[in-house]
Amino acid sequence: VVSEAAGYMLRNHLYDFSTGVNKMSGSFTTYINTYRAPFMFSRWTGSYTDLTTILHELGHFTNYYHNPSAGWSAGDSLDLAEIDSQGLELLMTPYFDQYYGTVAQQAVSSLLSDCLYALISGCMEDEFQQLIYQTPTMTLDELNSLYERLEQEYGLASKFGPTGLEWVLIPHTFQTPMYYISYAVSMAAALELYEMALNGNQSQAREIYLAILNRPSFAAFREELQENGLSDVFDESTIQRLGEELSGS
Ligand SMILES: [Zn+2]
């Protein structure tokens, strides 16, 4: 399923991976209606993360290729769409030695660390947004000290040093509050697929991944997970179990 979409992309040159000083940074996949085809855009950086970036976008590309009505529509759930991308990155980790050779294990560890960061920071930014939008009278000092407290509480202070100021760098908080949690909920489901594959149920994890990829239009996040036998990400025991599994791997 994924290689069919990748083959279509390569044959029809539906990608732009070039470098260039004037090229927009970042990566995205879009759907060109007049071509009836997806298109992948990415600025090649030369870093080892280029591969996971391309895998991420290939997850979106595969979804748009096989299931354009659900994938490329305003009604599709972003939480589900990011399982297409994050899930593919994680399910491809057994092949990392083909790309990274002797440093494959480090590349897997780096990906897992990014995934955990997305999960934890997604919850933290959401808690911050909920609190500040409930209390619109907060002063700047109160905002900074609230953020600093949350960074400590979520264990992220040691990563950046607790300055309490990083919240200004998150545009979602200003433009699309309550959206940021999306990165965390899709990641919880993607990590469950990873956990499943790690425990020897690789084909089951792939089947569920593909079932979610081919979801019906307007599928809802929690219902779709439930239908495919995945845990409820809002159940505390789900996160607890993921944490235990991942700390052992
Ligand atoms: Zn994405």
PDB file of C-alpha atoms and ligand atoms in Angstrom:
ATOM      1  CA  VAL A   1       0.000   0.000   0.000  1.00  0.00           C
ATOM      2  CA  VAL A   2       2.736   2.441   0.967  1.00  0.00           C
ATOM      3  CA  SER A   3       5.139   1.369  -1.788  1.00  0.00           C
ATOM      4  CA  GLU A   4       2.371   1.684  -4.405  1.00  0.00           C
ATOM      5  CA  ALA A   5       1.820   5.297  -3.332  1.00  0.00           C
ATOM      6  CA  ALA A   6       5.584   5.950  -3.182  1.00  0.00           C
ATOM      7  CA  GLY A   7       6.025   4.441  -6.670  1.00  0.00           C
ATOM      8  CA  TYR A   8       3.269   6.657  -8.041  1.00  0.00           C
ATOM      9  CA  MET A   9       4.910   9.694  -6.466  1.00  0.00           C
ATOM     10  CA  LEU A  10       8.348   8.899  -7.936  1.00  0.00           C
ATOM     11  CA  ARG A  11       7.056   7.948 -11.425  1.00  0.00           C
ATOM     12  CA  ASN A  12       5.016  11.124 -11.745  1.00  0.00           C
ATOM     13  CA  HIS A  13       7.517  13.437 -10.038  1.00  0.00           C
ATOM     14  CA  LEU A  14       4.943  14.486  -7.468  1.00  0.00           C
ATOM     15  CA  TYR A  15       7.573  15.762  -5.065  1.00  0.00           C
ATOM     16  CA  ASP A  16      10.071  18.534  -4.534  1.00  0.00           C
ATOM     17  CA  PHE A  17      12.935  17.638  -2.190  1.00  0.00           C
ATOM     18  CA  SER A  18      15.383  20.206  -3.503  1.00  0.00           C
ATOM     19  CA  THR A  19      17.523  22.531  -1.435  1.00  0.00           C
ATOM     20  CA  GLY A  20      17.935  26.223  -2.023  1.00  0.00           C
ATOM     21  CA  VAL A  21      18.519  29.366  -0.057  1.00  0.00           C
ATOM     22  CA  ASN A  22      15.240  30.896  -1.205  1.00  0.00           C
ATOM     23  CA  LYS A  23      13.184  27.788  -0.650  1.00  0.00           C
ATOM     24  CA  MET A  24      10.609  27.776   2.124  1.00  0.00           C
ATOM     25  CA  SER A  25      11.741  25.636   5.035  1.00  0.00           C
ATOM     26  CA  GLY A  26       9.543  22.902   6.395  1.00  0.00           C
ATOM     27  CA  SER A  27       7.600  20.090   4.771  1.00  0.00           C
ATOM     28  CA  PHE A  28       4.023  19.422   3.830  1.00  0.00           C
ATOM     29  CA  THR A  29       1.861  17.262   1.611  1.00  0.00           C
ATOM     30  CA  THR A  30      -1.026  18.716  -0.332  1.00  0.00           C
ATOM     31  CA  TYR A  31      -3.585  17.535  -2.859  1.00  0.00           C
ATOM     32  CA  ILE A  32      -3.645  19.110  -6.319  1.00  0.00           C
ATOM     33  CA  ASN A  33      -7.272  18.889  -7.363  1.00  0.00           C
ATOM     34  CA  THR A  34      -6.712  19.486 -11.077  1.00  0.00           C
ATOM     35  CA  TYR A  35      -4.157  16.614 -11.163  1.00  0.00           C
ATOM     36  CA  ARG A  36      -6.239  14.537  -8.765  1.00  0.00           C
ATOM     37  CA  ALA A  37      -2.960  13.697  -7.121  1.00  0.00           C
ATOM     38  CA  PRO A  38      -1.100  14.420  -3.900  1.00  0.00           C
ATOM     39  CA  PHE A  39       2.158  16.367  -3.928  1.00  0.00           C
ATOM     40  CA  MET A  40       4.973  16.324  -1.386  1.00  0.00           C
ATOM     41  CA  PHE A  41       7.071  19.379  -0.625  1.00  0.00           C
ATOM     42  CA  SER A  42      10.159  19.232   1.527  1.00  0.00           C
ATOM     43  CA  ARG A  43      13.323  21.232   1.856  1.00  0.00           C
ATOM     44  CA  TRP A  44      16.243  18.839   2.024  1.00  0.00           C
ATOM     45  CA  THR A  45      18.473  19.743   4.955  1.00  0.00           C
ATOM     46  CA  GLY A  46      21.158  17.071   4.749  1.00  0.00           C
ATOM     47  CA  SER A  47      20.494  16.110   8.356  1.00  0.00           C
ATOM     48  CA  TYR A  48      19.670  12.573   9.498  1.00  0.00           C
ATOM     49  CA  THR A  49      16.125  13.746  10.222  1.00  0.00           C
ATOM     50  CA  ASP A  50      15.406  14.132   6.466  1.00  0.00           C
ATOM     51  CA  LEU A  51      14.466  10.450   6.359  1.00  0.00           C
ATOM     52  CA  THR A  52      11.900  10.644   9.160  1.00  0.00           C
ATOM     53  CA  THR A  53      10.537  13.860   7.639  1.00  0.00           C
ATOM     54  CA  ILE A  54      10.013  12.092   4.297  1.00  0.00           C
ATOM     55  CA  LEU A  55       8.460   9.063   6.051  1.00  0.00           C
ATOM     56  CA  HIS A  56       6.132  11.412   7.927  1.00  0.00           C
ATOM     57  CA  GLU A  57       5.007  13.096   4.705  1.00  0.00           C
ATOM     58  CA  LEU A  58       4.810   9.741   2.910  1.00  0.00           C
ATOM     59  CA  GLY A  59       2.204   8.708   5.490  1.00  0.00           C
ATOM     60  CA  HIS A  60       0.084  11.719   4.502  1.00  0.00           C
ATOM     61  CA  PHE A  61       0.817  11.127   0.806  1.00  0.00           C
ATOM     62  CA  THR A  62      -0.278   7.469   1.039  1.00  0.00           C
ATOM     63  CA  ASN A  63      -3.495   8.495   2.745  1.00  0.00           C
ATOM     64  CA  TYR A  64      -4.265  11.127   0.080  1.00  0.00           C
ATOM     65  CA  TYR A  65      -3.379   8.641  -2.686  1.00  0.00           C
ATOM     66  CA  HIS A  66      -5.560   5.772  -1.452  1.00  0.00           C
ATOM     67  CA  ASN A  67      -8.273   7.681   0.316  1.00  0.00           C
ATOM     68  CA  PRO A  68      -8.477  11.260  -1.014  1.00  0.00           C
ATOM     69  CA  SER A  69     -12.065  11.887   0.054  1.00  0.00           C
ATOM     70  CA  ALA A  70     -11.261  11.289   3.726  1.00  0.00           C
ATOM     71  CA  GLY A  71      -7.654  12.403   3.630  1.00  0.00           C
ATOM     72  CA  TRP A  72      -7.793  15.659   1.819  1.00  0.00           C
ATOM     73  CA  SER A  73     -10.975  17.180   3.088  1.00  0.00           C
ATOM     74  CA  ALA A  74     -11.637  19.913   5.578  1.00  0.00           C
ATOM     75  CA  GLY A  75     -13.790  17.479   7.532  1.00  0.00           C
ATOM     76  CA  ASP A  76     -11.008  15.020   8.243  1.00  0.00           C
ATOM     77  CA  SER A  77      -9.824  14.799  11.799  1.00  0.00           C
ATOM     78  CA  LEU A  78      -6.298  16.161  12.205  1.00  0.00           C
ATOM     79  CA  ASP A  79      -5.821  13.805  15.124  1.00  0.00           C
ATOM     80  CA  LEU A  80      -6.382  10.840  12.813  1.00  0.00           C
ATOM     81  CA  ALA A  81      -4.346  12.338   9.956  1.00  0.00           C
ATOM     82  CA  GLU A  82      -1.258  12.515  12.150  1.00  0.00           C
ATOM     83  CA  ILE A  83      -1.519   8.777  12.899  1.00  0.00           C
ATOM     84  CA  ASP A  84      -0.977   8.280   9.139  1.00  0.00           C
ATOM     85  CA  SER A  85       2.314  10.147   9.395  1.00  0.00           C
ATOM     86  CA  GLN A  86       3.609   9.467  12.921  1.00  0.00           C
ATOM     87  CA  GLY A  87       2.498   5.827  12.685  1.00  0.00           C
ATOM     88  CA  LEU A  88       4.492   5.267   9.490  1.00  0.00           C
ATOM     89  CA  GLU A  89       7.640   6.781  10.996  1.00  0.00           C
ATOM     90  CA  LEU A  90       7.398   4.440  13.979  1.00  0.00           C
ATOM     91  CA  LEU A  91       6.417   1.308  12.038  1.00  0.00           C
ATOM     92  CA  MET A  92       9.382   1.840   9.698  1.00  0.00           C
ATOM     93  CA  THR A  93      11.946   1.740  12.528  1.00  0.00           C
ATOM     94  CA  PRO A  94      12.786  -1.979  11.909  1.00  0.00           C
ATOM     95  CA  TYR A  95      14.183  -0.883   8.517  1.00  0.00           C
ATOM     96  CA  PHE A  96      16.324   1.941   9.870  1.00  0.00           C
ATOM     97  CA  ASP A  97      19.514  -0.117   9.557  1.00  0.00           C
ATOM     98  CA  GLN A  98      19.082  -0.018   5.774  1.00  0.00           C
ATOM     99  CA  TYR A  99      19.248   3.775   5.872  1.00  0.00           C
ATOM    100  CA  TYR A 100      21.399   4.525   8.877  1.00  0.00           C
ATOM    101  CA  GLY A 101      23.681   1.481   8.985  1.00  0.00           C
ATOM    102  CA  THR A 102      25.660   1.278  12.197  1.00  0.00           C
ATOM    103  CA  VAL A 103      23.929   4.269  13.773  1.00  0.00           C
ATOM    104  CA  ALA A 104      20.404   2.888  13.239  1.00  0.00           C
ATOM    105  CA  GLN A 105      19.811   2.388  16.961  1.00  0.00           C
ATOM    106  CA  GLN A 106      20.723   6.016  17.681  1.00  0.00           C
ATOM    107  CA  ALA A 107      18.311   7.137  14.947  1.00  0.00           C
ATOM    108  CA  VAL A 108      15.507   5.071  16.525  1.00  0.00           C
ATOM    109  CA  SER A 109      16.304   6.520  19.970  1.00  0.00           C
ATOM    110  CA  SER A 110      16.275  10.031  18.552  1.00  0.00           C
ATOM    111  CA  LEU A 111      12.899   9.449  16.884  1.00  0.00           C
ATOM    112  CA  LEU A 112      11.435   7.997  20.085  1.00  0.00           C
ATOM    113  CA  SER A 113      12.740  10.935  22.057  1.00  0.00           C
ATOM    114  CA  ASP A 114      11.042  13.339  19.598  1.00  0.00           C
ATOM    115  CA  CYS A 115       7.820  11.319  19.873  1.00  0.00           C
ATOM    116  CA  LEU A 116       7.874  11.473  23.661  1.00  0.00           C
ATOM    117  CA  TYR A 117       8.568  15.193  23.509  1.00  0.00           C
ATOM    118  CA  ALA A 118       5.542  15.674  21.213  1.00  0.00           C
ATOM    119  CA  LEU A 119       3.372  13.696  23.613  1.00  0.00           C
ATOM    120  CA  ILE A 120       4.484  15.486  26.776  1.00  0.00           C
ATOM    121  CA  SER A 121       4.710  19.009  25.361  1.00  0.00           C
ATOM    122  CA  GLY A 122       1.326  18.547  23.630  1.00  0.00           C
ATOM    123  CA  CYS A 123      -0.308  17.939  27.010  1.00  0.00           C
ATOM    124  CA  MET A 124       1.624  20.757  28.666  1.00  0.00           C
ATOM    125  CA  GLU A 125       0.768  23.396  26.059  1.00  0.00           C
ATOM    126  CA  ASP A 126      -2.867  22.340  26.249  1.00  0.00           C
ATOM    127  CA  GLU A 127      -2.951  22.710  30.035  1.00  0.00           C
ATOM    128  CA  PHE A 128      -1.351  26.142  29.676  1.00  0.00           C
ATOM    129  CA  GLN A 129      -3.896  27.202  27.034  1.00  0.00           C
ATOM    130  CA  GLN A 130      -6.847  25.942  29.049  1.00  0.00           C
ATOM    131  CA  LEU A 131      -5.733  27.841  32.150  1.00  0.00           C
ATOM    132  CA  ILE A 132      -4.964  31.132  30.444  1.00  0.00           C
ATOM    133  CA  TYR A 133      -8.144  31.199  28.354  1.00  0.00           C
ATOM    134  CA  GLN A 134     -10.169  30.490  31.491  1.00  0.00           C
ATOM    135  CA  THR A 135      -8.473  33.434  33.198  1.00  0.00           C
ATOM    136  CA  PRO A 136      -8.189  36.238  30.629  1.00  0.00           C
ATOM    137  CA  THR A 137      -7.165  38.746  33.306  1.00  0.00           C
ATOM    138  CA  MET A 138      -3.764  37.133  33.943  1.00  0.00           C
ATOM    139  CA  THR A 139      -0.787  39.487  33.843  1.00  0.00           C
ATOM    140  CA  LEU A 140       2.384  38.823  31.863  1.00  0.00           C
ATOM    141  CA  ASP A 141       4.258  37.874  35.032  1.00  0.00           C
ATOM    142  CA  GLU A 142       1.521  35.411  35.948  1.00  0.00           C
ATOM    143  CA  LEU A 143       1.652  33.867  32.482  1.00  0.00           C
ATOM    144  CA  ASN A 144       5.420  33.457  32.694  1.00  0.00           C
ATOM    145  CA  SER A 145       5.368  31.908  36.137  1.00  0.00           C
ATOM    146  CA  LEU A 146       2.504  29.563  35.217  1.00  0.00           C
ATOM    147  CA  TYR A 147       4.493  28.349  32.197  1.00  0.00           C
ATOM    148  CA  GLU A 148       7.614  27.905  34.279  1.00  0.00           C
ATOM    149  CA  ARG A 149       5.673  25.864  36.857  1.00  0.00           C
ATOM    150  CA  LEU A 150       4.222  23.629  34.103  1.00  0.00           C
ATOM    151  CA  GLU A 151       7.665  23.117  32.550  1.00  0.00           C
ATOM    152  CA  GLN A 152       8.906  21.884  35.930  1.00  0.00           C
ATOM    153  CA  GLU A 153       5.866  19.723  36.491  1.00  0.00           C
ATOM    154  CA  TYR A 154       6.064  18.048  33.058  1.00  0.00           C
ATOM    155  CA  GLY A 155       9.803  17.502  33.356  1.00  0.00           C
ATOM    156  CA  LEU A 156      10.625  19.717  30.372  1.00  0.00           C
ATOM    157  CA  ALA A 157      12.490  22.346  32.369  1.00  0.00           C
ATOM    158  CA  SER A 158      15.661  20.256  32.317  1.00  0.00           C
ATOM    159  CA  LYS A 159      15.534  20.121  28.506  1.00  0.00           C
ATOM    160  CA  PHE A 160      15.471  23.863  27.937  1.00  0.00           C
ATOM    161  CA  GLY A 161      16.211  25.393  31.291  1.00  0.00           C
ATOM    162  CA  PRO A 162      13.203  26.855  33.058  1.00  0.00           C
ATOM    163  CA  THR A 163      12.817  30.334  31.651  1.00  0.00           C
ATOM    164  CA  GLY A 164       9.022  30.406  31.563  1.00  0.00           C
ATOM    165  CA  LEU A 165       9.183  32.387  28.338  1.00  0.00           C
ATOM    166  CA  GLU A 166       9.018  29.740  25.613  1.00  0.00           C
ATOM    167  CA  TRP A 167       5.231  29.954  25.419  1.00  0.00           C
ATOM    168  CA  VAL A 168       5.531  33.010  23.164  1.00  0.00           C
ATOM    169  CA  LEU A 169       7.114  30.759  20.504  1.00  0.00           C
ATOM    170  CA  ILE A 170       3.954  28.648  20.104  1.00  0.00           C
ATOM    171  CA  PRO A 171       1.774  30.413  17.506  1.00  0.00           C
ATOM    172  CA  HIS A 172      -1.110  28.002  18.179  1.00  0.00           C
ATOM    173  CA  THR A 173      -1.659  29.605  21.577  1.00  0.00           C
ATOM    174  CA  PHE A 174      -2.476  32.886  19.848  1.00  0.00           C
ATOM    175  CA  GLN A 175      -4.029  31.712  16.591  1.00  0.00           C
ATOM    176  CA  THR A 176      -5.608  28.299  17.215  1.00  0.00           C
ATOM    177  CA  PRO A 177      -5.890  27.662  20.952  1.00  0.00           C
ATOM    178  CA  MET A 178      -6.874  24.112  22.018  1.00  0.00           C
ATOM    179  CA  TYR A 179      -5.372  22.684  18.820  1.00  0.00           C
ATOM    180  CA  TYR A 180      -1.975  21.748  20.236  1.00  0.00           C
ATOM    181  CA  ILE A 181      -3.236  18.680  22.131  1.00  0.00           C
ATOM    182  CA  SER A 182      -3.739  17.154  18.679  1.00  0.00           C
ATOM    183  CA  TYR A 183      -0.002  16.363  18.452  1.00  0.00           C
ATOM    184  CA  ALA A 184      -0.214  14.424  21.707  1.00  0.00           C
ATOM    185  CA  VAL A 185      -3.372  12.387  21.083  1.00  0.00           C
ATOM    186  CA  SER A 186      -2.313  11.163  17.633  1.00  0.00           C
ATOM    187  CA  MET A 187       1.117  10.337  19.040  1.00  0.00           C
ATOM    188  CA  ALA A 188      -0.397   8.220  21.823  1.00  0.00           C
ATOM    189  CA  ALA A 189      -2.165   6.092  19.192  1.00  0.00           C
ATOM    190  CA  ALA A 190       0.940   5.919  16.960  1.00  0.00           C
ATOM    191  CA  LEU A 191       3.033   4.821  19.950  1.00  0.00           C
ATOM    192  CA  GLU A 192       0.504   2.114  20.749  1.00  0.00           C
ATOM    193  CA  LEU A 193       1.002   0.740  17.217  1.00  0.00           C
ATOM    194  CA  TYR A 194       4.760   0.891  17.771  1.00  0.00           C
ATOM    195  CA  GLU A 195       4.393  -0.917  21.093  1.00  0.00           C
ATOM    196  CA  MET A 196       2.273  -3.597  19.400  1.00  0.00           C
ATOM    197  CA  ALA A 197       4.893  -4.138  16.680  1.00  0.00           C
ATOM    198  CA  LEU A 198       7.659  -4.214  19.278  1.00  0.00           C
ATOM    199  CA  ASN A 199       5.866  -7.000  21.129  1.00  0.00           C
ATOM    200  CA  GLY A 200       5.896  -9.231  18.075  1.00  0.00           C
ATOM    201  CA  ASN A 201       2.516  -8.248  16.619  1.00  0.00           C
ATOM    202  CA  GLN A 202       3.929  -6.447  13.630  1.00  0.00           C
ATOM    203  CA  SER A 203       1.328  -7.635  11.129  1.00  0.00           C
ATOM    204  CA  GLN A 204      -1.527  -6.676  13.458  1.00  0.00           C
ATOM    205  CA  ALA A 205      -0.013  -3.206  13.925  1.00  0.00           C
ATOM    206  CA  ARG A 206       0.276  -2.806  10.147  1.00  0.00           C
ATOM    207  CA  GLU A 207      -3.305  -3.954   9.575  1.00  0.00           C
ATOM    208  CA  ILE A 208      -4.639  -1.444  12.082  1.00  0.00           C
ATOM    209  CA  TYR A 209      -2.439   1.289  10.603  1.00  0.00           C
ATOM    210  CA  LEU A 210      -3.860   0.589   7.137  1.00  0.00           C
ATOM    211  CA  ALA A 211      -7.433   0.395   8.435  1.00  0.00           C
ATOM    212  CA  ILE A 212      -7.038   3.853   9.982  1.00  0.00           C
ATOM    213  CA  LEU A 213      -5.419   5.098   6.754  1.00  0.00           C
ATOM    214  CA  ASN A 214      -8.523   3.961   4.850  1.00  0.00           C
ATOM    215  CA  ARG A 215     -10.963   5.431   7.364  1.00  0.00           C
ATOM    216  CA  PRO A 216     -14.350   6.677   6.193  1.00  0.00           C
ATOM    217  CA  SER A 217     -14.858  10.381   5.578  1.00  0.00           C
ATOM    218  CA  PHE A 218     -15.670  12.317   8.750  1.00  0.00           C
ATOM    219  CA  ALA A 219     -14.455   9.476  10.977  1.00  0.00           C
ATOM    220  CA  ALA A 220     -14.169  10.604  14.594  1.00  0.00           C
ATOM    221  CA  PHE A 221     -10.915  10.075  16.472  1.00  0.00           C
ATOM    222  CA  ARG A 222     -11.978   8.087  19.547  1.00  0.00           C
ATOM    223  CA  GLU A 223     -14.552   5.975  17.666  1.00  0.00           C
ATOM    224  CA  GLU A 224     -12.048   5.113  14.954  1.00  0.00           C
ATOM    225  CA  LEU A 225      -9.477   3.967  17.531  1.00  0.00           C
ATOM    226  CA  GLN A 226     -12.080   1.944  19.377  1.00  0.00           C
ATOM    227  CA  GLU A 227     -13.295   0.264  16.181  1.00  0.00           C
ATOM    228  CA  ASN A 228      -9.739  -0.788  15.450  1.00  0.00           C
ATOM    229  CA  GLY A 229      -9.129  -2.171  18.926  1.00  0.00           C
ATOM    230  CA  LEU A 230      -6.795   0.604  20.107  1.00  0.00           C
ATOM    231  CA  SER A 231      -6.941   2.029  23.624  1.00  0.00           C
ATOM    232  CA  ASP A 232      -8.671   5.249  24.574  1.00  0.00           C
ATOM    233  CA  VAL A 233      -5.920   7.880  24.752  1.00  0.00           C
ATOM    234  CA  PHE A 234      -7.895   9.771  27.414  1.00  0.00           C
ATOM    235  CA  ASP A 235      -7.784   6.775  29.737  1.00  0.00           C
ATOM    236  CA  GLU A 236      -4.955   7.304  32.241  1.00  0.00           C
ATOM    237  CA  SER A 237      -4.036   3.626  32.188  1.00  0.00           C
ATOM    238  CA  THR A 238      -3.270   3.881  28.439  1.00  0.00           C
ATOM    239  CA  ILE A 239      -0.611   6.531  28.989  1.00  0.00           C
ATOM    240  CA  GLN A 240       0.721   4.706  32.041  1.00  0.00           C
ATOM    241  CA  ARG A 241       1.132   1.472  30.080  1.00  0.00           C
ATOM    242  CA  LEU A 242       2.805   3.261  27.158  1.00  0.00           C
ATOM    243  CA  GLY A 243       5.194   4.921  29.588  1.00  0.00           C
ATOM    244  CA  GLU A 244       6.146   1.597  31.161  1.00  0.00           C
ATOM    245  CA  GLU A 245       6.634  -0.102  27.791  1.00  0.00           C
ATOM    246  CA  LEU A 246       8.733   2.716  26.384  1.00  0.00           C
ATOM    247  CA  SER A 247      10.934   3.115  29.419  1.00  0.00           C
ATOM    248  CA  GLY A 248      11.861  -0.537  29.006  1.00  0.00           C
ATOM    249  CA  SER A 249      12.711  -0.181  25.309  1.00  0.00           C
TER     250      SER A 249
HETATM  251 ZN    ZN B   1       1.828  15.656   9.602  1.00  0.00          ZN
END
